[in-house]
Amino acid sequence: MDSNAFQLHLATVPALDDILREGARRALQAAIEREVEEYVERNSRHLDEHGRHLVVRNGHHPARKIQSGNGPIEVRQPRVNDKRVDEQGNRFHFTSQILPPYLRKTKAIEELVPWLYLKGISTSDFPEALACLGHDGSGLSPTTVVRMKEIWQGEYENFSRRSLEGKRYVYLWADGIYFNIRLTDDRPCVLVLMGALEDGTKELIAMIDGERESAQSWLELLIDVKSRGLADAPMLATGDGALGFWKALRQVYPSTRHQRCWVHKTANVLNKLPRGQQASARNILHEIWMSATKEDAIKAMGKFEATYQAKYPKAAECLLKDKDELLAFYDFPAEHWQHLRTSNPIESTFSTVRLRTSKTKGAGSRTACLAMAFKLVESAQNHWRKLNGSTLLPAVVAGVIFKDGTKLAA
């Protein structure tokens, strides 16, 4: 072959980077296609009054470029038409956990490895998995992955022992999150405590392996954070009514007000009603916690009681027994209500972690599960936004009185 022919041959042979990039593109495209197929199949039982599926495929979004370790990869995200609505009447929206709308480059190795580990990828499969996502995984041996996990477990232990001196959390959110574990039959409950500082910044305060959300486990957690310097009682705490958290909170921070999560309460109340009654009941419940004043909310509660007490007393009792705790948010700034009415700050953060463990047995041990979940939350924390109306938080700490969300004149 002469030199001209050889140069022509080289020009027509795909570069190695192009081959790797095309392989990564195909792997990523196949993964997001499968993700959508599973989502549609998982929700295939949801039908409208005419028997038509509420969740269906609807073509593709325009192509988008993702920056990977081998250069840009162009993929087309499948479009999903989801006509379902939640308890508040809001439409459901499919969000890819593999390719979120905001993602424009593949995850860093530090974030990707715990994500894959919780997904159920074994240490020996990491190089291949990372290569498919556009990373050079050749130097990431099983030994290296094990060492990384040990480092992250050490970081979690340091986080759990850190000093909280000088911290002042105005609001708390508490919840118990369950995970699947490969090497045990039980499902550990991770107790999660988040808080909002005086400048409106949200932080993860503590995350421990609990005993099924028991009061004793929560008591140990709260005593621990108090002993590490969290001396000032938060003004309000939000959580599910079923938690042992409330009993423990009364012992450690007796002055902290209690706010029941409206998402949990709505689900609990609706579970005590026949399916045919749930839509109308949901509307009344939505009317309660979206009322502009506490007085209007109490009237809406009375409407619910009058409608369901006679025929469905358990549903009415479930709502009314926590009346004061459900309406505590009215005594705080209206700008903060959307943050205080639910435990969504925790739920939204951990929903992606739970989705990643739903298809497999998840992490291999309870210790590894905690460390990996901690690393994912640590990464997510960098993107948490401040509370609305954060300039009002010092007034809340100072004991300024608010009525129906408005500060009363001195």
C-alpha positions as a LaTeX table, in Angstrom:
\begin{tabular}{lrrr}
\hline
Residue & $x$ (\AA) & $y$ (\AA) & $z$ (\AA) \\
\hline
Met1 & 0.00 & 0.00 & 0.00 \\
Asp2 & 1.53 & 3.33 & $-1.02$ \\
Ser3 & 1.59 & 6.35 & 1.31 \\
Asn4 & $-1.41$ & 8.07 & $-0.31$ \\
Ala5 & $-3.52$ & 4.94 & $-0.06$ \\
Phe6 & $-2.41$ & 4.46 & 3.54 \\
Gln7 & $-3.39$ & 8.03 & 4.44 \\
Leu8 & $-6.78$ & 7.49 & 2.75 \\
His9 & $-7.22$ & 4.27 & 4.73 \\
Leu10 & $-6.48$ & 6.07 & 8.02 \\
Ala11 & $-8.97$ & 8.81 & 7.15 \\
Thr12 & $-11.75$ & 6.27 & 6.66 \\
Val13 & $-11.08$ & 4.19 & 9.80 \\
Pro14 & $-13.08$ & 5.45 & 12.79 \\
Ala15 & $-10.91$ & 6.89 & 15.54 \\
Leu16 & $-10.78$ & 4.92 & 18.78 \\
Asp17 & $-12.43$ & 7.81 & 20.64 \\
Asp18 & $-15.30$ & 7.77 & 18.14 \\
Ile19 & $-15.79$ & 4.04 & 18.68 \\
Leu20 & $-15.80$ & 4.44 & 22.46 \\
Arg21 & $-18.12$ & 7.42 & 22.23 \\
Glu22 & $-20.56$ & 5.54 & 19.99 \\
Gly23 & $-20.51$ & 2.57 & 22.37 \\
Ala24 & $-21.25$ & 4.84 & 25.33 \\
Arg25 & $-24.05$ & 6.53 & 23.39 \\
Arg26 & $-25.71$ & 3.23 & 22.54 \\
Ala27 & $-25.42$ & 1.99 & 26.12 \\
Leu28 & $-26.87$ & 5.21 & 27.53 \\
Gln29 & $-29.67$ & 5.33 & 24.94 \\
Ala30 & $-30.59$ & 1.70 & 25.67 \\
Ala31 & $-30.57$ & 2.35 & 29.42 \\
Ile32 & $-32.96$ & 5.31 & 29.26 \\
Glu33 & $-35.24$ & 3.44 & 26.83 \\
Arg34 & $-35.44$ & 0.53 & 29.29 \\
Glu35 & $-36.07$ & 2.93 & 32.17 \\
Val36 & $-39.10$ & 4.41 & 30.38 \\
Glu37 & $-40.41$ & 0.97 & 29.42 \\
Glu38 & $-40.23$ & $-0.13$ & 33.06 \\
Tyr39 & $-41.97$ & 3.08 & 34.22 \\
Val40 & $-44.83$ & 2.64 & 31.75 \\
Glu41 & $-45.16$ & $-1.06$ & 32.59 \\
Arg42 & $-45.07$ & $-0.36$ & 36.33 \\
Asn43 & $-47.99$ & 2.07 & 35.97 \\
Ser44 & $-49.97$ & 0.13 & 33.37 \\
Arg45 & $-52.73$ & $-0.62$ & 35.90 \\
His46 & $-53.71$ & 3.06 & 36.07 \\
Leu47 & $-56.65$ & 3.60 & 33.69 \\
Asp48 & $-59.12$ & 6.42 & 33.09 \\
Glu49 & $-62.91$ & 6.06 & 33.13 \\
His50 & $-62.81$ & 4.83 & 29.52 \\
Gly51 & $-60.25$ & 2.13 & 30.26 \\
Arg52 & $-57.39$ & 3.97 & 28.55 \\
His53 & $-53.90$ & 3.93 & 30.07 \\
Leu54 & $-52.97$ & 7.08 & 31.98 \\
Val55 & $-49.23$ & 6.52 & 31.49 \\
Val56 & $-48.03$ & 5.99 & 27.90 \\
Arg57 & $-44.99$ & 6.57 & 25.68 \\
Asn58 & $-45.17$ & 9.70 & 23.54 \\
Gly59 & $-42.24$ & 9.79 & 21.15 \\
His60 & $-38.93$ & 11.43 & 22.08 \\
His61 & $-37.68$ & 14.79 & 23.26 \\
Pro62 & $-35.26$ & 16.66 & 20.97 \\
Ala63 & $-31.74$ & 15.26 & 20.98 \\
Arg64 & $-29.39$ & 16.61 & 23.65 \\
Lys65 & $-25.65$ & 16.41 & 24.08 \\
Ile66 & $-24.10$ & 15.04 & 27.28 \\
Gln67 & $-20.45$ & 15.74 & 27.97 \\
Ser68 & $-18.72$ & 12.46 & 28.87 \\
Gly69 & $-15.16$ & 11.32 & 29.47 \\
Asn70 & $-14.89$ & 10.48 & 25.75 \\
Gly71 & $-16.42$ & 13.69 & 24.47 \\
Pro72 & $-20.02$ & 14.72 & 23.70 \\
Ile73 & $-22.68$ & 12.01 & 23.44 \\
Glu74 & $-25.96$ & 12.80 & 21.69 \\
Val75 & $-29.05$ & 10.99 & 23.05 \\
Arg76 & $-32.82$ & 11.35 & 22.69 \\
Gln77 & $-34.80$ & 11.10 & 25.93 \\
Pro78 & $-38.10$ & 9.18 & 25.49 \\
Arg79 & $-41.14$ & 11.31 & 26.25 \\
Val80 & $-43.79$ & 10.01 & 28.70 \\
Asn81 & $-47.39$ & 11.26 & 28.85 \\
Asp82 & $-48.46$ & 10.78 & 32.50 \\
Lys83 & $-52.03$ & 11.99 & 33.15 \\
Arg84 & $-52.20$ & 10.88 & 36.79 \\
Val85 & $-52.63$ & 13.45 & 39.59 \\
Asp86 & $-51.47$ & 13.35 & 43.23 \\
Glu87 & $-53.40$ & 14.12 & 46.43 \\
Gln88 & $-53.04$ & 17.86 & 45.83 \\
Gly89 & $-54.33$ & 17.67 & 42.26 \\
Asn90 & $-50.87$ & 18.13 & 40.72 \\
Arg91 & $-49.91$ & 16.15 & 37.62 \\
Phe92 & $-47.30$ & 13.41 & 37.92 \\
His93 & $-44.22$ & 13.89 & 35.76 \\
Phe94 & $-41.75$ & 11.23 & 34.74 \\
Thr95 & $-38.18$ & 12.22 & 35.57 \\
Ser96 & $-35.36$ & 9.99 & 34.44 \\
Gln97 & $-33.05$ & 8.94 & 37.24 \\
Ile98 & $-30.39$ & 8.08 & 34.65 \\
Leu99 & $-30.68$ & 11.27 & 32.62 \\
Pro100 & $-32.36$ & 14.08 & 34.65 \\
Pro101 & $-33.48$ & 17.16 & 32.66 \\
Tyr102 & $-30.72$ & 19.36 & 34.09 \\
Leu103 & $-27.88$ & 16.88 & 33.41 \\
Arg104 & $-25.44$ & 18.11 & 30.79 \\
Lys105 & $-22.42$ & 16.01 & 31.78 \\
Thr106 & $-21.95$ & 12.59 & 33.29 \\
Lys107 & $-21.51$ & 12.32 & 37.03 \\
Ala108 & $-18.12$ & 12.54 & 38.68 \\
Ile109 & $-16.64$ & 9.23 & 39.76 \\
Glu110 & $-17.09$ & 10.26 & 43.42 \\
Glu111 & $-20.84$ & 10.52 & 42.89 \\
Leu112 & $-21.24$ & 7.80 & 40.30 \\
Val113 & $-19.73$ & 4.94 & 42.30 \\
Pro114 & $-22.15$ & 5.13 & 45.26 \\
Trp115 & $-25.02$ & 5.55 & 42.78 \\
Leu116 & $-24.00$ & 2.34 & 40.97 \\
Tyr117 & $-23.37$ & 0.53 & 44.26 \\
Leu118 & $-26.86$ & 1.27 & 45.55 \\
Lys119 & $-28.14$ & 0.23 & 42.14 \\
Gly120 & $-26.73$ & $-3.22$ & 42.87 \\
Ile121 & $-23.61$ & $-3.19$ & 40.67 \\
Ser122 & $-20.93$ & $-5.48$ & 42.17 \\
Thr123 & $-17.40$ & $-4.20$ & 42.67 \\
Ser124 & $-16.03$ & $-6.44$ & 39.90 \\
Asp125 & $-18.48$ & $-4.92$ & 37.37 \\
Phe126 & $-17.59$ & $-1.27$ & 38.03 \\
Pro127 & $-15.01$ & $-0.83$ & 35.23 \\
Glu128 & $-17.46$ & $-2.09$ & 32.58 \\
Ala129 & $-20.36$ & $-0.07$ & 34.00 \\
Leu130 & $-18.28$ & 3.12 & 34.11 \\
Ala131 & $-17.03$ & 2.59 & 30.56 \\
Cys132 & $-20.61$ & 2.38 & 29.31 \\
Leu133 & $-21.29$ & 5.75 & 30.94 \\
Gly134 & $-18.35$ & 7.42 & 29.24 \\
His135 & $-15.75$ & 7.09 & 32.03 \\
Asp136 & $-12.42$ & 5.32 & 31.78 \\
Gly137 & $-12.95$ & 2.60 & 34.36 \\
Ser138 & $-9.75$ & 0.72 & 33.55 \\
Gly139 & $-7.98$ & 1.95 & 36.67 \\
Leu140 & $-10.90$ & 1.24 & 38.95 \\
Ser141 & $-10.22$ & $-2.30$ & 40.12 \\
Pro142 & $-12.43$ & $-4.11$ & 42.68 \\
Thr143 & $-9.73$ & $-3.38$ & 45.27 \\
Thr144 & $-9.90$ & 0.33 & 44.45 \\
Val145 & $-13.69$ & 0.33 & 44.77 \\
Val146 & $-13.49$ & $-1.42$ & 48.14 \\
Arg147 & $-10.95$ & 1.17 & 49.29 \\
Met148 & $-13.21$ & 4.01 & 48.13 \\
Lys149 & $-16.14$ & 2.53 & 50.06 \\
Glu150 & $-13.98$ & 2.27 & 53.17 \\
Ile151 & $-13.02$ & 5.93 & 52.79 \\
Trp152 & $-16.68$ & 6.92 & 52.45 \\
Gln153 & $-17.61$ & 4.88 & 55.49 \\
Gly154 & $-14.93$ & 6.78 & 57.37 \\
Glu155 & $-16.34$ & 10.08 & 56.09 \\
Tyr156 & $-19.80$ & 9.06 & 57.29 \\
Glu157 & $-18.39$ & 8.20 & 60.73 \\
Asn158 & $-16.63$ & 11.58 & 60.90 \\
Phe159 & $-19.89$ & 13.29 & 59.88 \\
Ser160 & $-21.72$ & 11.45 & 62.67 \\
Arg161 & $-19.17$ & 12.60 & 65.25 \\
Arg162 & $-18.72$ & 16.20 & 64.12 \\
Ser163 & $-19.32$ & 19.10 & 66.50 \\
Leu164 & $-22.59$ & 21.01 & 66.22 \\
Glu165 & $-21.46$ & 23.84 & 68.50 \\
Gly166 & $-22.82$ & 27.19 & 67.36 \\
Lys167 & $-25.45$ & 25.68 & 65.06 \\
Arg168 & $-28.99$ & 27.01 & 65.34 \\
Tyr169 & $-31.65$ & 25.14 & 63.38 \\
Val170 & $-34.92$ & 27.05 & 63.25 \\
Tyr171 & $-36.88$ & 24.19 & 61.66 \\
Leu172 & $-36.44$ & 20.41 & 61.62 \\
Trp173 & $-37.72$ & 17.68 & 59.31 \\
Ala174 & $-37.68$ & 14.05 & 60.42 \\
Asp175 & $-38.44$ & 10.81 & 58.60 \\
Gly176 & $-37.59$ & 7.12 & 58.52 \\
Ile177 & $-36.35$ & 5.76 & 55.17 \\
Tyr178 & $-36.25$ & 2.03 & 54.43 \\
Phe179 & $-33.65$ & 0.35 & 52.20 \\
Asn180 & $-33.13$ & $-3.10$ & 50.73 \\
Ile181 & $-29.95$ & $-4.93$ & 51.70 \\
Arg182 & $-28.39$ & $-7.80$ & 49.73 \\
Leu183 & $-26.82$ & $-9.69$ & 52.62 \\
Thr184 & $-29.73$ & $-9.66$ & 55.08 \\
Asp185 & $-33.46$ & $-10.34$ & 54.95 \\
Asp186 & $-34.53$ & $-7.29$ & 56.96 \\
Arg187 & $-34.98$ & $-3.76$ & 55.68 \\
Pro188 & $-33.06$ & $-1.29$ & 57.85 \\
Cys189 & $-34.73$ & 1.99 & 58.71 \\
Val190 & $-32.44$ & 4.96 & 58.29 \\
Leu191 & $-33.53$ & 7.78 & 60.59 \\
Val192 & $-32.96$ & 11.12 & 58.87 \\
Leu193 & $-32.90$ & 14.55 & 60.49 \\
Met194 & $-32.62$ & 17.70 & 58.40 \\
Gly195 & $-32.69$ & 21.32 & 59.51 \\
Ala196 & $-32.89$ & 24.92 & 58.31 \\
Leu197 & $-30.34$ & 27.38 & 59.67 \\
Glu198 & $-31.08$ & 31.03 & 60.48 \\
Asp199 & $-29.95$ & 32.10 & 57.01 \\
Gly200 & $-32.38$ & 29.65 & 55.37 \\
Thr201 & $-29.77$ & 27.09 & 54.34 \\
Lys202 & $-30.92$ & 23.47 & 54.65 \\
Glu203 & $-28.53$ & 20.87 & 56.03 \\
Leu204 & $-28.43$ & 17.19 & 56.81 \\
Ile205 & $-28.04$ & 17.02 & 60.59 \\
Ala206 & $-27.96$ & 13.29 & 61.25 \\
Met207 & $-28.58$ & 9.97 & 59.56 \\
Ile208 & $-28.41$ & 6.75 & 61.57 \\
Asp209 & $-29.42$ & 3.10 & 61.37 \\
Gly210 & $-32.59$ & 2.93 & 63.50 \\
Glu211 & $-34.89$ & 0.26 & 64.82 \\
Arg212 & $-38.10$ & 0.64 & 62.79 \\
Glu213 & $-38.58$ & 4.32 & 63.69 \\
Ser214 & $-38.87$ & 3.49 & 67.41 \\
Ala215 & $-39.01$ & 6.21 & 70.05 \\
Gln216 & $-35.84$ & 4.79 & 71.61 \\
Ser217 & $-33.87$ & 5.07 & 68.36 \\
Trp218 & $-35.03$ & 8.66 & 67.85 \\
Leu219 & $-34.24$ & 9.45 & 71.49 \\
Glu220 & $-30.68$ & 8.20 & 71.03 \\
Leu221 & $-30.31$ & 10.31 & 67.88 \\
Leu222 & $-31.62$ & 13.51 & 69.49 \\
Ile223 & $-29.58$ & 13.05 & 72.67 \\
Asp224 & $-26.50$ & 12.51 & 70.51 \\
Val225 & $-26.95$ & 15.72 & 68.46 \\
Lys226 & $-27.67$ & 17.69 & 71.63 \\
Ser227 & $-24.54$ & 16.33 & 73.31 \\
Arg228 & $-22.51$ & 17.42 & 70.27 \\
Gly229 & $-23.60$ & 21.02 & 70.71 \\
Leu230 & $-27.13$ & 21.44 & 69.37 \\
Ala231 & $-28.32$ & 23.19 & 72.52 \\
Asp232 & $-31.00$ & 25.54 & 71.16 \\
Ala233 & $-34.40$ & 23.95 & 70.60 \\
Pro234 & $-35.75$ & 24.29 & 67.04 \\
Met235 & $-38.94$ & 26.35 & 66.73 \\
Leu236 & $-40.89$ & 23.73 & 64.71 \\
Ala237 & $-40.40$ & 20.13 & 63.59 \\
Thr238 & $-42.25$ & 18.43 & 60.70 \\
Gly239 & $-42.73$ & 14.69 & 60.28 \\
Asp240 & $-45.07$ & 11.74 & 59.89 \\
Gly241 & $-47.46$ & 11.16 & 62.80 \\
Ala242 & $-46.50$ & 7.47 & 63.03 \\
Leu243 & $-42.92$ & 8.25 & 64.02 \\
Gly244 & $-41.58$ & 7.53 & 67.50 \\
Phe245 & $-39.83$ & 10.84 & 66.88 \\
Trp246 & $-42.50$ & 12.90 & 68.63 \\
Lys247 & $-42.19$ & 11.12 & 71.98 \\
Ala248 & $-38.42$ & 11.51 & 71.84 \\
Leu249 & $-38.65$ & 15.17 & 70.78 \\
Arg250 & $-40.79$ & 16.02 & 73.82 \\
Gln251 & $-38.08$ & 14.62 & 76.08 \\
Val252 & $-35.08$ & 16.32 & 74.45 \\
Tyr253 & $-36.56$ & 19.58 & 73.05 \\
Pro254 & $-39.89$ & 20.04 & 74.89 \\
Ser255 & $-40.45$ & 23.60 & 73.61 \\
Thr256 & $-40.32$ & 22.64 & 69.91 \\
Arg257 & $-43.70$ & 22.88 & 68.16 \\
His258 & $-45.01$ & 19.85 & 66.25 \\
Gln259 & $-46.22$ & 19.91 & 62.63 \\
Arg260 & $-47.68$ & 16.76 & 61.06 \\
Cys261 & $-46.82$ & 16.14 & 57.43 \\
Trp262 & $-49.88$ & 16.71 & 55.24 \\
Val263 & $-48.77$ & 14.28 & 52.54 \\
His264 & $-48.55$ & 11.43 & 55.04 \\
Lys265 & $-51.78$ & 12.46 & 56.76 \\
Thr266 & $-53.68$ & 12.66 & 53.46 \\
Ala267 & $-52.56$ & 9.15 & 52.52 \\
Asn268 & $-53.49$ & 7.79 & 55.97 \\
Val269 & $-56.97$ & 9.34 & 55.88 \\
Leu270 & $-57.71$ & 8.20 & 52.32 \\
Asn271 & $-56.68$ & 4.63 & 53.20 \\
Lys272 & $-59.63$ & 4.54 & 55.59 \\
Leu273 & $-62.14$ & 5.44 & 52.88 \\
Pro274 & $-63.59$ & 3.41 & 49.98 \\
Arg275 & $-61.95$ & 4.16 & 46.64 \\
Gly276 & $-65.12$ & 5.81 & 45.35 \\
Gln277 & $-65.01$ & 8.39 & 48.17 \\
Gln278 & $-61.35$ & 9.24 & 47.93 \\
Ala279 & $-61.45$ & 11.87 & 45.18 \\
Ser280 & $-63.99$ & 14.09 & 46.95 \\
Ala281 & $-62.29$ & 13.55 & 50.32 \\
Arg282 & $-58.94$ & 14.51 & 48.82 \\
Asn283 & $-60.43$ & 17.80 & 47.61 \\
Ile284 & $-61.63$ & 18.69 & 51.10 \\
Leu285 & $-58.29$ & 17.75 & 52.65 \\
His286 & $-56.55$ & 19.93 & 50.08 \\
Glu287 & $-58.93$ & 22.76 & 50.96 \\
Ile288 & $-57.93$ & 22.46 & 54.64 \\
Trp289 & $-54.18$ & 22.83 & 54.37 \\
Met290 & $-54.32$ & 25.30 & 51.50 \\
Ser291 & $-56.68$ & 27.67 & 53.34 \\
Ala292 & $-55.43$ & 31.24 & 53.72 \\
Thr293 & $-56.27$ & 31.40 & 57.44 \\
Lys294 & $-56.42$ & 29.00 & 60.35 \\
Glu295 & $-60.08$ & 29.82 & 60.85 \\
Asp296 & $-60.88$ & 28.78 & 57.27 \\
Ala297 & $-58.87$ & 25.59 & 57.74 \\
Ile298 & $-60.86$ & 24.72 & 60.88 \\
Lys299 & $-64.10$ & 25.31 & 58.97 \\
Ala300 & $-62.90$ & 22.96 & 56.21 \\
Met301 & $-62.05$ & 20.37 & 58.87 \\
Gly302 & $-65.59$ & 20.70 & 60.18 \\
Lys303 & $-66.87$ & 20.12 & 56.66 \\
Phe304 & $-64.83$ & 16.91 & 56.44 \\
Glu305 & $-66.14$ & 15.74 & 59.81 \\
Ala306 & $-69.75$ & 16.47 & 58.87 \\
Thr307 & $-69.34$ & 14.62 & 55.56 \\
Tyr308 & $-67.59$ & 11.46 & 56.75 \\
Gln309 & $-68.03$ & 11.08 & 60.53 \\
Ala310 & $-71.26$ & 9.08 & 60.40 \\
Lys311 & $-70.32$ & 6.58 & 57.68 \\
Tyr312 & $-66.54$ & 6.54 & 57.95 \\
Pro313 & $-65.64$ & 7.44 & 61.56 \\
Lys314 & $-62.10$ & 6.05 & 61.34 \\
Ala315 & $-61.24$ & 8.47 & 58.54 \\
Ala316 & $-62.62$ & 11.43 & 60.49 \\
Glu317 & $-60.84$ & 10.32 & 63.66 \\
Cys318 & $-57.54$ & 9.93 & 61.81 \\
Leu319 & $-57.75$ & 13.55 & 60.68 \\
Leu320 & $-59.14$ & 15.21 & 63.81 \\
Lys321 & $-56.89$ & 13.55 & 66.40 \\
Asp322 & $-53.93$ & 15.60 & 65.10 \\
Lys323 & $-55.88$ & 18.83 & 64.50 \\
Asp324 & $-53.52$ & 21.15 & 66.41 \\
Glu325 & $-50.36$ & 19.57 & 64.99 \\
Leu326 & $-51.70$ & 19.73 & 61.44 \\
Leu327 & $-52.37$ & 23.46 & 61.67 \\
Ala328 & $-49.26$ & 24.58 & 63.58 \\
Phe329 & $-47.73$ & 26.13 & 60.43 \\
Tyr330 & $-50.28$ & 28.99 & 60.54 \\
Asp331 & $-48.29$ & 30.49 & 63.44 \\
Phe332 & $-45.22$ & 30.93 & 61.24 \\
Pro333 & $-44.48$ & 33.19 & 58.24 \\
Ala334 & $-46.61$ & 32.44 & 55.18 \\
Glu335 & $-43.45$ & 32.40 & 53.06 \\
His336 & $-42.36$ & 29.30 & 55.01 \\
Trp337 & $-45.61$ & 27.35 & 54.76 \\
Gln338 & $-44.72$ & 25.34 & 51.68 \\
His339 & $-41.58$ & 24.12 & 53.47 \\
Leu340 & $-43.29$ & 23.34 & 56.77 \\
Arg341 & $-46.50$ & 21.55 & 55.78 \\
Thr342 & $-44.77$ & 18.38 & 54.59 \\
Ser343 & $-41.57$ & 16.39 & 55.08 \\
Asn344 & $-40.84$ & 16.86 & 51.36 \\
Pro345 & $-37.28$ & 18.16 & 51.93 \\
Ile346 & $-36.39$ & 14.62 & 53.05 \\
Glu347 & $-38.80$ & 12.73 & 50.80 \\
Ser348 & $-37.63$ & 14.42 & 47.60 \\
Thr349 & $-33.96$ & 13.84 & 48.42 \\
Phe350 & $-34.35$ & 10.17 & 49.29 \\
Ser351 & $-36.88$ & 9.29 & 46.60 \\
Thr352 & $-34.10$ & 8.90 & 44.04 \\
Val353 & $-32.08$ & 6.73 & 46.41 \\
Arg354 & $-35.08$ & 4.48 & 46.99 \\
Leu355 & $-35.77$ & 4.25 & 43.27 \\
Arg356 & $-32.21$ & 3.09 & 42.73 \\
Thr357 & $-32.68$ & 0.20 & 45.16 \\
Ser358 & $-36.18$ & $-0.86$ & 44.01 \\
Lys359 & $-34.99$ & $-3.18$ & 41.25 \\
Thr360 & $-32.28$ & $-4.99$ & 43.21 \\
Lys361 & $-31.41$ & $-6.01$ & 46.74 \\
Gly362 & $-29.34$ & $-2.83$ & 46.88 \\
Ala363 & $-26.26$ & $-2.33$ & 49.04 \\
Gly364 & $-24.49$ & $-5.36$ & 50.50 \\
Ser365 & $-24.57$ & $-4.45$ & 54.20 \\
Arg366 & $-26.22$ & $-2.02$ & 56.57 \\
Thr367 & $-22.92$ & $-0.17$ & 57.06 \\
Ala368 & $-22.34$ & 0.13 & 53.32 \\
Cys369 & $-25.93$ & 1.24 & 52.78 \\
Leu370 & $-25.53$ & 4.10 & 55.26 \\
Ala371 & $-22.23$ & 5.22 & 53.77 \\
Met372 & $-23.47$ & 5.13 & 50.19 \\
Ala373 & $-26.73$ & 6.93 & 51.03 \\
Phe374 & $-24.71$ & 9.53 & 52.95 \\
Lys375 & $-22.50$ & 10.20 & 49.92 \\
Leu376 & $-25.53$ & 10.65 & 47.66 \\
Val377 & $-27.20$ & 13.03 & 50.14 \\
Glu378 & $-23.94$ & 14.92 & 50.57 \\
Ser379 & $-23.84$ & 15.46 & 46.81 \\
Ala380 & $-27.54$ & 16.43 & 46.65 \\
Gln381 & $-27.05$ & 18.92 & 49.49 \\
Asn382 & $-24.94$ & 21.09 & 47.22 \\
His383 & $-28.06$ & 21.79 & 45.15 \\
Trp384 & $-30.59$ & 22.41 & 47.94 \\
Arg385 & $-32.07$ & 25.88 & 47.76 \\
Lys386 & $-32.68$ & 28.17 & 50.70 \\
Leu387 & $-36.08$ & 28.58 & 52.30 \\
Asn388 & $-38.39$ & 31.18 & 50.81 \\
Gly389 & $-38.56$ & 34.27 & 53.00 \\
Ser390 & $-35.29$ & 33.39 & 54.75 \\
Thr391 & $-34.96$ & 37.00 & 55.98 \\
Leu392 & $-37.88$ & 36.31 & 58.34 \\
Leu393 & $-36.10$ & 33.49 & 60.18 \\
Pro394 & $-34.35$ & 35.76 & 62.72 \\
Ala395 & $-37.78$ & 37.13 & 63.67 \\
Val396 & $-39.04$ & 33.58 & 64.22 \\
Val397 & $-36.05$ & 32.85 & 66.47 \\
Ala398 & $-36.63$ & 36.11 & 68.37 \\
Gly399 & $-40.17$ & 34.98 & 69.24 \\
Val400 & $-42.05$ & 37.44 & 67.03 \\
Ile401 & $-45.71$ & 36.37 & 66.85 \\
Phe402 & $-47.23$ & 35.50 & 63.50 \\
Lys403 & $-50.94$ & 35.02 & 62.92 \\
Asp404 & $-52.08$ & 33.32 & 59.73 \\
Gly405 & $-48.60$ & 33.82 & 58.36 \\
Thr406 & $-48.47$ & 37.57 & 58.97 \\
Lys407 & $-46.30$ & 39.25 & 61.60 \\
Leu408 & $-48.38$ & 41.01 & 64.25 \\
Ala409 & $-47.63$ & 44.64 & 65.04 \\
Ala410 & $-45.66$ & 45.17 & 68.24 \\
\hline
\end{tabular}
